[in-house]
PDB file of C-alpha atoms in Angstrom:
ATOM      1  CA  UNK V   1      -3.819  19.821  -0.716  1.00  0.00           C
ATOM      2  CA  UNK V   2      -2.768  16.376  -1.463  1.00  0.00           C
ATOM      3  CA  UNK V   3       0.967  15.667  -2.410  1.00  0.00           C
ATOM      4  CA  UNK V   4       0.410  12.728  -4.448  1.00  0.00           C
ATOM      5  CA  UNK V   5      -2.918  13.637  -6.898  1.00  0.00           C
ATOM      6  CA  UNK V   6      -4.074  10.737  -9.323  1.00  0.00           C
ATOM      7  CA  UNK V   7      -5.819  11.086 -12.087  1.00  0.00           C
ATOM      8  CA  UNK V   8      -8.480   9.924 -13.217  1.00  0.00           C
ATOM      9  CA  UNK V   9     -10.204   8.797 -10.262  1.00  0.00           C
ATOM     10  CA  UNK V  10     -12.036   6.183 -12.030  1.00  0.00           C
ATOM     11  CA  UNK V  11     -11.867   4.879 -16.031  1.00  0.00           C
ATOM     12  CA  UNK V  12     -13.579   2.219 -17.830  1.00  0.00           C
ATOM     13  CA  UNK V  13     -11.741   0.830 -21.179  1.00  0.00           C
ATOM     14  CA  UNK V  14     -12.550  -1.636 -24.050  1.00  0.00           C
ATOM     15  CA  UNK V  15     -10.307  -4.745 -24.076  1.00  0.00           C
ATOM     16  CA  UNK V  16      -7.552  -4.026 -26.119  1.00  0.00           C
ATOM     17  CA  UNK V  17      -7.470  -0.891 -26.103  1.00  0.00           C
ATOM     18  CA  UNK V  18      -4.890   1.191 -24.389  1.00  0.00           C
ATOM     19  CA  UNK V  19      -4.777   3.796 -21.220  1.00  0.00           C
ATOM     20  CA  UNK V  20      -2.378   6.197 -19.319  1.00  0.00           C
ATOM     21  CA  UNK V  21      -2.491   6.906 -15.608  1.00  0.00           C
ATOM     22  CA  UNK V  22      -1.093   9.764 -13.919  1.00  0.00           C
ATOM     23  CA  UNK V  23       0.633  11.287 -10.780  1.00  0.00           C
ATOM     24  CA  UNK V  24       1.420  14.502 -10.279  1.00  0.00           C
ATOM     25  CA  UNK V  25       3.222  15.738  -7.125  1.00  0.00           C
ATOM     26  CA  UNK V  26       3.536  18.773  -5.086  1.00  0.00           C
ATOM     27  CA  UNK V  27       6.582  17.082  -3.065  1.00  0.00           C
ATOM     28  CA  UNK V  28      10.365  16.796  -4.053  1.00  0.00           C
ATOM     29  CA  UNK V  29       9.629  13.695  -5.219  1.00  0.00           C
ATOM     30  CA  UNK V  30      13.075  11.336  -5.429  1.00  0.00           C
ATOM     31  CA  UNK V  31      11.517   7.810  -5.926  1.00  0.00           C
ATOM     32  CA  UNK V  32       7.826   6.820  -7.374  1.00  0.00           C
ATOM     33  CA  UNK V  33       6.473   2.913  -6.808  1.00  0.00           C
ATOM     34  CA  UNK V  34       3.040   1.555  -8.755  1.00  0.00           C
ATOM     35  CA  UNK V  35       1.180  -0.874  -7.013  1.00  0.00           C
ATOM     36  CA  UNK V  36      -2.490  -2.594  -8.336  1.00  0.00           C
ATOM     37  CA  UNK V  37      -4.918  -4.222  -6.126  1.00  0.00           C
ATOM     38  CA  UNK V  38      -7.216  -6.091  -7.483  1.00  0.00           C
ATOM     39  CA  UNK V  39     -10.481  -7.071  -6.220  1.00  0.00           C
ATOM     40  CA  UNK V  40      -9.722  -9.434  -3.442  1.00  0.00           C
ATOM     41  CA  UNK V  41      -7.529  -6.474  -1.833  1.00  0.00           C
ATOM     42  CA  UNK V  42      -4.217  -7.828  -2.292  1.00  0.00           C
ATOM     43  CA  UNK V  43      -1.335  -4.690  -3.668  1.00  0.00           C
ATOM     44  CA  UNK V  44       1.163  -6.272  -5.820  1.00  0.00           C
ATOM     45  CA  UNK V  45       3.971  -3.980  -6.728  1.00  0.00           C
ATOM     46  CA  UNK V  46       4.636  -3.264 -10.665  1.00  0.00           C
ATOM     47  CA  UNK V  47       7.338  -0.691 -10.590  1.00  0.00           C
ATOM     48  CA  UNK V  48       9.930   0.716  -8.897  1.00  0.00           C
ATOM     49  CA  UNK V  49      11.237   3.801  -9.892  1.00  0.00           C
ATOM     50  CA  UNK V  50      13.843   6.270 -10.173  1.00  0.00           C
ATOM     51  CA  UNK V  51      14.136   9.450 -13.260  1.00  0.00           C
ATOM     52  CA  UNK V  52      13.117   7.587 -15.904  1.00  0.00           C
ATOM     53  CA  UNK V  53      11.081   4.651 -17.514  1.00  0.00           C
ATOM     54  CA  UNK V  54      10.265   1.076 -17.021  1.00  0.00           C
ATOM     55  CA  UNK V  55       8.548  -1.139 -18.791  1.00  0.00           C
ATOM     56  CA  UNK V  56       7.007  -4.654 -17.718  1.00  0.00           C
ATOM     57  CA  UNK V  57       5.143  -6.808 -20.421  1.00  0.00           C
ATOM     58  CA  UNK V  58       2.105  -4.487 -21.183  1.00  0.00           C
ATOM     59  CA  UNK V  59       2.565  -2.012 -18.640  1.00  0.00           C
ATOM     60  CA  UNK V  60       5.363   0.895 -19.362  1.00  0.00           C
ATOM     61  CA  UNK V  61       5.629   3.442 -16.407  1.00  0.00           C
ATOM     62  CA  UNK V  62       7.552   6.913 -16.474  1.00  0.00           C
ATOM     63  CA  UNK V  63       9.120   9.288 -13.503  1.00  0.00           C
ATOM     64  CA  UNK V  64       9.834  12.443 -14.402  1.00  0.00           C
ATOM     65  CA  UNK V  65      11.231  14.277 -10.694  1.00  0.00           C
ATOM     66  CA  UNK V  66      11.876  18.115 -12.774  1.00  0.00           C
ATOM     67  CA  UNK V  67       8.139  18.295 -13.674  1.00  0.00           C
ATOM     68  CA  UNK V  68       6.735  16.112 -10.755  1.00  0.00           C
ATOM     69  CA  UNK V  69       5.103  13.482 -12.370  1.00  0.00           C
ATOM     70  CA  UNK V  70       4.809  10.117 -13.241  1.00  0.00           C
ATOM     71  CA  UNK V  71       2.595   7.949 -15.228  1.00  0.00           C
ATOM     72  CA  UNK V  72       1.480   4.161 -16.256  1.00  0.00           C
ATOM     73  CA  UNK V  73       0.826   3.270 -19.521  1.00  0.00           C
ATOM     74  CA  UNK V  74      -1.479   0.316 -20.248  1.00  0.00           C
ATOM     75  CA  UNK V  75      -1.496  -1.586 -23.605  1.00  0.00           C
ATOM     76  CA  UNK V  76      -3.793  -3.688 -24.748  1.00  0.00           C
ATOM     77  CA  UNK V  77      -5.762  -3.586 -22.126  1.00  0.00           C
ATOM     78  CA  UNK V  78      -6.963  -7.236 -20.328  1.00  0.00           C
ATOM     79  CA  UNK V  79     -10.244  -8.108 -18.237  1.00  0.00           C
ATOM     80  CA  UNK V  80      -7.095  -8.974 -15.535  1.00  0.00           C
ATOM     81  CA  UNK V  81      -5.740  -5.951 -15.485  1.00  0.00           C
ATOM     82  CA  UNK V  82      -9.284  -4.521 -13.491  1.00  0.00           C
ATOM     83  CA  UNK V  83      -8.706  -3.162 -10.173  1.00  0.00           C
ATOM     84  CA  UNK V  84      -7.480  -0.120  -8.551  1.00  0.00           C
ATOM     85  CA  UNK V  85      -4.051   1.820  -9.500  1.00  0.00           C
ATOM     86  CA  UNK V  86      -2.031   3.474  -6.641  1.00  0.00           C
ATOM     87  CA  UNK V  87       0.861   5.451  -7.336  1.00  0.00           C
ATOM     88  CA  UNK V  88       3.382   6.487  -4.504  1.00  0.00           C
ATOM     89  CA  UNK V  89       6.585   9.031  -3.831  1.00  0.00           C
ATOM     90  CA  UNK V  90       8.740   9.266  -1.444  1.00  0.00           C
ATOM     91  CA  UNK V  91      10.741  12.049  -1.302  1.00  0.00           C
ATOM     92  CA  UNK V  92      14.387  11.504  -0.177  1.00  0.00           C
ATOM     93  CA  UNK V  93      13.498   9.064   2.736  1.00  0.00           C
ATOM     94  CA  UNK V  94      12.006   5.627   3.488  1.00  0.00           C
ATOM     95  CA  UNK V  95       8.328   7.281   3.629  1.00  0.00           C
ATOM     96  CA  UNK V  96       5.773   6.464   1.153  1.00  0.00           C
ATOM     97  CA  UNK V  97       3.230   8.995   0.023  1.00  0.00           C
ATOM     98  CA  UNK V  98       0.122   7.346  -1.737  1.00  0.00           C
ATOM     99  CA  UNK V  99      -2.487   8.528  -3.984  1.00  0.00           C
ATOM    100  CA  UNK V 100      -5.891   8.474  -3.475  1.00  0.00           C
ATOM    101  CA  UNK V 101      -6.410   5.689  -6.564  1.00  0.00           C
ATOM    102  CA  UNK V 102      -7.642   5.152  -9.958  1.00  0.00           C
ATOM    103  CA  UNK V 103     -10.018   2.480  -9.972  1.00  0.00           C
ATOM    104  CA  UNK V 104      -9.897   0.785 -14.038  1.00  0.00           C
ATOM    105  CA  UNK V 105     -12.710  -1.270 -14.995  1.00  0.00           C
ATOM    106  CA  UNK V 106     -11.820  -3.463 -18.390  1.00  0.00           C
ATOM    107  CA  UNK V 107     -14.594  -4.891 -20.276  1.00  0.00           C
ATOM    108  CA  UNK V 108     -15.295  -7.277 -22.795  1.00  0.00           C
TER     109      UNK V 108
ATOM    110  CA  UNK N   1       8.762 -17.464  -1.061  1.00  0.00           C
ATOM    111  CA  UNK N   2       5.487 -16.938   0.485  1.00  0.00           C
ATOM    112  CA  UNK N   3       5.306 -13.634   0.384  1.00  0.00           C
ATOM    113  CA  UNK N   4       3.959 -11.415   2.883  1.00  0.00           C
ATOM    114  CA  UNK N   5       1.469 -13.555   5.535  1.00  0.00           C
ATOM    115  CA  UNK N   6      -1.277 -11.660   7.469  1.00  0.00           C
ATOM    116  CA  UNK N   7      -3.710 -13.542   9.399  1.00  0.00           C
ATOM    117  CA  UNK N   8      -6.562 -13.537   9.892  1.00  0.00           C
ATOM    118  CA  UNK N   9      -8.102 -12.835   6.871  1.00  0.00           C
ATOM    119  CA  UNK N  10     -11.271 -11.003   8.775  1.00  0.00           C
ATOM    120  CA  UNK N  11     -11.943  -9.919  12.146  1.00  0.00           C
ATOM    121  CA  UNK N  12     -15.425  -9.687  13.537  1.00  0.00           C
ATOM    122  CA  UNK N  13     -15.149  -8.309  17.135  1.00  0.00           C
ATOM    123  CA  UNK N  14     -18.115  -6.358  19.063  1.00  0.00           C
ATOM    124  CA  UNK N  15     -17.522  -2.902  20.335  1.00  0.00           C
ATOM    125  CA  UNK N  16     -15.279  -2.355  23.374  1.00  0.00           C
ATOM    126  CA  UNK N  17     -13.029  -5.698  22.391  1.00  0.00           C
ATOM    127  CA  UNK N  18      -9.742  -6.426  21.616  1.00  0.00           C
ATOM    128  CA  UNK N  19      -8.214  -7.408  18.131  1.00  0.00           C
ATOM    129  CA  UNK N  20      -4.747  -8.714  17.640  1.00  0.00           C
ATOM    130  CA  UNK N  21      -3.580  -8.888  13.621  1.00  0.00           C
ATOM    131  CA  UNK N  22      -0.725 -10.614  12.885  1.00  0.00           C
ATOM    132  CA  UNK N  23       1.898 -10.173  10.003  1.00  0.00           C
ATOM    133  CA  UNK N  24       4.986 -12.210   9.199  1.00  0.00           C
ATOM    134  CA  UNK N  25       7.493 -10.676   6.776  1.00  0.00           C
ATOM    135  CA  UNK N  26       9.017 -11.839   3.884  1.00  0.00           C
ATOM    136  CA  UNK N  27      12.333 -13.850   5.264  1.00  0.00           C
ATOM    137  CA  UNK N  28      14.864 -11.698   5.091  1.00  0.00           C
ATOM    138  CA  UNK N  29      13.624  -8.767   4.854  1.00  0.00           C
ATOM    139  CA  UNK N  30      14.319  -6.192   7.945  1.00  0.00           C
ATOM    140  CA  UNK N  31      11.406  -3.442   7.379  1.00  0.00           C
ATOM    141  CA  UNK N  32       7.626  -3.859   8.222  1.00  0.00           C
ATOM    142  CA  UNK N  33       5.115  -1.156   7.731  1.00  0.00           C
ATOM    143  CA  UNK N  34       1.381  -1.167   8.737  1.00  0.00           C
ATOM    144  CA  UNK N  35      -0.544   0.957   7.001  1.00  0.00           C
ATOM    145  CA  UNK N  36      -4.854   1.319   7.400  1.00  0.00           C
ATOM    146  CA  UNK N  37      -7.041   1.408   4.231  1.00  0.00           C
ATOM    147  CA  UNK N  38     -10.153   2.641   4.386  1.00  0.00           C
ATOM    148  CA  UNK N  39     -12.825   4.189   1.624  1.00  0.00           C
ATOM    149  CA  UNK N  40     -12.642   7.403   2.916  1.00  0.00           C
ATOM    150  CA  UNK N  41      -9.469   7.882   4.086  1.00  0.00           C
ATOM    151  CA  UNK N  42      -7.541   5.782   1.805  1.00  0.00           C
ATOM    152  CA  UNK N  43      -4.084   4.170   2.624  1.00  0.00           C
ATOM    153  CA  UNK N  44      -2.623   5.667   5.830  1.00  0.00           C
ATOM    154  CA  UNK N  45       0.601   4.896   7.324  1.00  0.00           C
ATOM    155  CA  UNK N  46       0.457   3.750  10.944  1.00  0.00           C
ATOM    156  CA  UNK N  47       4.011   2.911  11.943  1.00  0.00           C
ATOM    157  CA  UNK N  48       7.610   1.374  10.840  1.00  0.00           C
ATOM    158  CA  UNK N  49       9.840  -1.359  12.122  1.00  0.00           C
ATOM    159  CA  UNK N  50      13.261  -1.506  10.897  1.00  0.00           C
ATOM    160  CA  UNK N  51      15.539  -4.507  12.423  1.00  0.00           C
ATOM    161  CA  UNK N  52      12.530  -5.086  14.810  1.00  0.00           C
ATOM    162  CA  UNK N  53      12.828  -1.460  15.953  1.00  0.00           C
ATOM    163  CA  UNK N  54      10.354   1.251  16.283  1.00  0.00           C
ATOM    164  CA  UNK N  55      11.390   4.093  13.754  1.00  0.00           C
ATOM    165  CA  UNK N  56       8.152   5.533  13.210  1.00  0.00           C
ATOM    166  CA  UNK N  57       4.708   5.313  14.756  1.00  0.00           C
ATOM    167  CA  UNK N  58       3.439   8.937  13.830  1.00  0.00           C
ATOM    168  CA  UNK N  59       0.755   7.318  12.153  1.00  0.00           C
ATOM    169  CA  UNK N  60      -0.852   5.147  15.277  1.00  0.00           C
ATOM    170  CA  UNK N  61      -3.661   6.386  17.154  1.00  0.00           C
ATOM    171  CA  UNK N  62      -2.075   7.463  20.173  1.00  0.00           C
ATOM    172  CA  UNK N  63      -4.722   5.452  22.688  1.00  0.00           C
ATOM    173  CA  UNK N  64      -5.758   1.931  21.655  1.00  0.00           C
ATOM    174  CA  UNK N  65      -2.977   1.101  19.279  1.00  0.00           C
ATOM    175  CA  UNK N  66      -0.228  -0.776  20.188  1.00  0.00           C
ATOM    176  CA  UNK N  67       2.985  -2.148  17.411  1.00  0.00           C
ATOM    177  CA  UNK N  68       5.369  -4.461  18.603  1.00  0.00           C
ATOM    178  CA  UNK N  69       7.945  -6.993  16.913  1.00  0.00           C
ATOM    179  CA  UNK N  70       9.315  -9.286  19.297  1.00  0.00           C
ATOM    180  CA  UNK N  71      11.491 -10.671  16.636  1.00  0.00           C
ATOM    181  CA  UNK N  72      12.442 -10.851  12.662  1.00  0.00           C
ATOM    182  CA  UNK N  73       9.836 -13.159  11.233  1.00  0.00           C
ATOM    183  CA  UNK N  74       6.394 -11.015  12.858  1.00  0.00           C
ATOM    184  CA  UNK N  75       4.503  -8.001  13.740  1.00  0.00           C
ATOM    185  CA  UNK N  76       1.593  -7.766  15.788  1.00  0.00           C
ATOM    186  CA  UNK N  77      -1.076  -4.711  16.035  1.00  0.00           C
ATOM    187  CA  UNK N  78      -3.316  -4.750  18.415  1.00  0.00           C
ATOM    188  CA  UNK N  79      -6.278  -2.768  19.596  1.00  0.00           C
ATOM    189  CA  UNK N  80      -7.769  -2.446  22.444  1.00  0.00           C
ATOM    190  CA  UNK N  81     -11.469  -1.450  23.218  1.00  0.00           C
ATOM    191  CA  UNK N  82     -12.415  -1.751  19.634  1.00  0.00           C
ATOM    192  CA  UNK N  83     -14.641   1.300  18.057  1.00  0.00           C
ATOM    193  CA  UNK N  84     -16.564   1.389  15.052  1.00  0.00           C
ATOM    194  CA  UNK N  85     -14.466   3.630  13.042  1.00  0.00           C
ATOM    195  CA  UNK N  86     -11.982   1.372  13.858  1.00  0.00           C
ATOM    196  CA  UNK N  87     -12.681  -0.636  11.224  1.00  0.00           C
ATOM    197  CA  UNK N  88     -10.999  -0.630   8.297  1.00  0.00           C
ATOM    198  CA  UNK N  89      -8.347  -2.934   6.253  1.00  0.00           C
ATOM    199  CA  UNK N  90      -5.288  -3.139   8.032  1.00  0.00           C
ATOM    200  CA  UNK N  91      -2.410  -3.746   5.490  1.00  0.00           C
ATOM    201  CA  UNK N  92       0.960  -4.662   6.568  1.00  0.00           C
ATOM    202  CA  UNK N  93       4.206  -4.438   4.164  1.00  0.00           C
ATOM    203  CA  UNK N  94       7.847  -5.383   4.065  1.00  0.00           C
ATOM    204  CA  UNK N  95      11.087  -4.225   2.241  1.00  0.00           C
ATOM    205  CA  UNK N  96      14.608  -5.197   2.421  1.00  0.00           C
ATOM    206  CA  UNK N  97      15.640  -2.507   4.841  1.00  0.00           C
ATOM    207  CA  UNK N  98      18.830  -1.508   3.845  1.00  0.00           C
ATOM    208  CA  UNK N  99      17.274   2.210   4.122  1.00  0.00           C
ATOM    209  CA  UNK N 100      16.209   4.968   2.230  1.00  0.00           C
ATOM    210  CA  UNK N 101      12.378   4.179   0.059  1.00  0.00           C
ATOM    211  CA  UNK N 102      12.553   0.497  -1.235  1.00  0.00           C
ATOM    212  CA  UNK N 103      10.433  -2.319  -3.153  1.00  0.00           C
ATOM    213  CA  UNK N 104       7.133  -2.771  -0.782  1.00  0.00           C
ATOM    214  CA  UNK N 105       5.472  -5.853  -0.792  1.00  0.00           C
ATOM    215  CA  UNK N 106       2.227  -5.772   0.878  1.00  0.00           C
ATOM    216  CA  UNK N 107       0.438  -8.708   2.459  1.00  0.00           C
ATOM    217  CA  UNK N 108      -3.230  -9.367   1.852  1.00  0.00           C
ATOM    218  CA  UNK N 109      -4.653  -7.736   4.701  1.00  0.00           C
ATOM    219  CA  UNK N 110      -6.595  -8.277   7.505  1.00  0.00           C
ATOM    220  CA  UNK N 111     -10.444  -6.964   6.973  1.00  0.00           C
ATOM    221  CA  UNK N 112     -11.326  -5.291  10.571  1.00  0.00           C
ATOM    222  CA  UNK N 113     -15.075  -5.526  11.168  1.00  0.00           C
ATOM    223  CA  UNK N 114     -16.239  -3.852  14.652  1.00  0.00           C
ATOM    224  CA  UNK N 115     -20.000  -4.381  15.382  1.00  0.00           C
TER     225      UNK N 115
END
C-alpha cells in the first residue's frame, strides 16, 4: 500500500474560506516537507518539518511522528493558493517519500 | 539566487532519439536529485548526487538512462533511444547536502514529449 496516503485527492473551496490537508503514513516517519505546484509545474517548498508545527502567513502545517501524520492548514483561502499539495516523509535518511497529491481548486 | 535552473523547458524528440536535460543547482548546494512526474505514476525518484557523487540511482531505468555530474554547478540526464512512455516531466532538485533529509528546492522541470 502506499506509505505516504493524502487526503483528499482533490477539493474545491470558496475564497476565504478555510481547509486542512492531510498525510498519514505507514513509515517511521522522522521528517515531513510540503511542497505546492502550481499550474505552470514549478514545486516550491512551504515547510520543513520536524515533531511539531509551523506556521507561514496563511498556511499552518503540523507533524505528529507517534500517530503518523501530518497536516496543512489553509486560512482564508486565495485564488493563488490553486494548485496541487504534495506532502513528503522521510524516514531517518536523506530519501523522500511523496504522496500521490491533493489537487485544491479556489474560486471566486 | 536563481534558484534551481533546468533547461529546456520542453523536449520534443521522435521515437528512437536521444534527449539530454540539463539542471544546474542552487550555488552552494552539494545534493541534486532527479525525480520523474508523471499522471499516473506520480513523482518518482530516479537517482542522487551528493558532492557530484553517485549515492543512489535505484530509481533509473536500468537501460537508456544515464546521470552524470561532471562538476558542482550541473547535472545532466540523458536518454537514449527515446520511447513513448518515456515521456513524462523530469524534475530535478537540490539541498544543502550536509546529509540526512533536508530543504528541497525543485527546479521547473523539463516537459519530455516523445512522438
Amino acid at each position: 500500500g502506499d506509505k505516504v496516503k493524502q487526503s483528499p485527492s482533490a477539493l474545491s473551496l470558496q475564497e476565504g474560506t478555510n481547509s486542512a490537508l492531510r498525510c498519514n503514513f505507514s513509515i517511521a516517519a522522522t521528517t515531513v516537507q510540503w511542497f505546492l505546484q502550481n499550474p505552470r509545474g514549478s514545486l516550491m517548498n512551504l515547510f520543513y518539518l520536524v515533531p511539531g508545527t509551523k506556521e507561514n502567513g496563511r498556511l499552518k502545517s503540523a507533524f505528529d511522528s507517534k500517530e503518523s501524520y501530518s497536516t496543512l492548514h489553509i486560512r482564508d483561502a486565495q485564488l493563488e493558493d490553486s494548485g496541487t499539495y504534495f506532502c513528503a516523509a522521510a524516514s531517518g535518511s536523506w530519501q523522500l517519500i511523496f504522496g500521490s497529491g491533493t489537487q485544491l481548486t479556489v474560486m471566486p | 539566487n536563481a534558484g534551481v535552473i533546468q533547461t529546456p523547458r520542453h523536449k520534443v524528440t521522435g521515437k528512437g532519439q536521444e534527449a539530454t536535460l540539463w539542471c544546474e543547482p542552487i550555488s552552494g548546494h552539494s545534493a541534486v536529485f532527479w525525480y520523474r512526474q508523471t499522471i499516473v505514476q506520480g513523482l518518482e525518484f530516479l537517482t542522487y548526487f551528493r558532492n557530484q557523487a553517485p549515492i543512489d540511482d535505484s530509481g533509473m531505468p536500468k537501460e537508456r538512462f544515464s546521470a552524470q555530474m561532471p562538476n558542482q554547478s550541473h547535472s545532466t540526464l540523458k536518454i537514449q533511444s527515446t520511447q513513448p512512455q518515456d515521456s513524462a516531466v523530469y524534475l530535478c532538485a537540490s539541498s544543502l547536502g550536509t546529509g540526512g533529509a533536508e530543504t528541497l528546492y525543485f527546479g521547473s522541470g523539463t516537459r519530455l514529449t516523445v512522438l
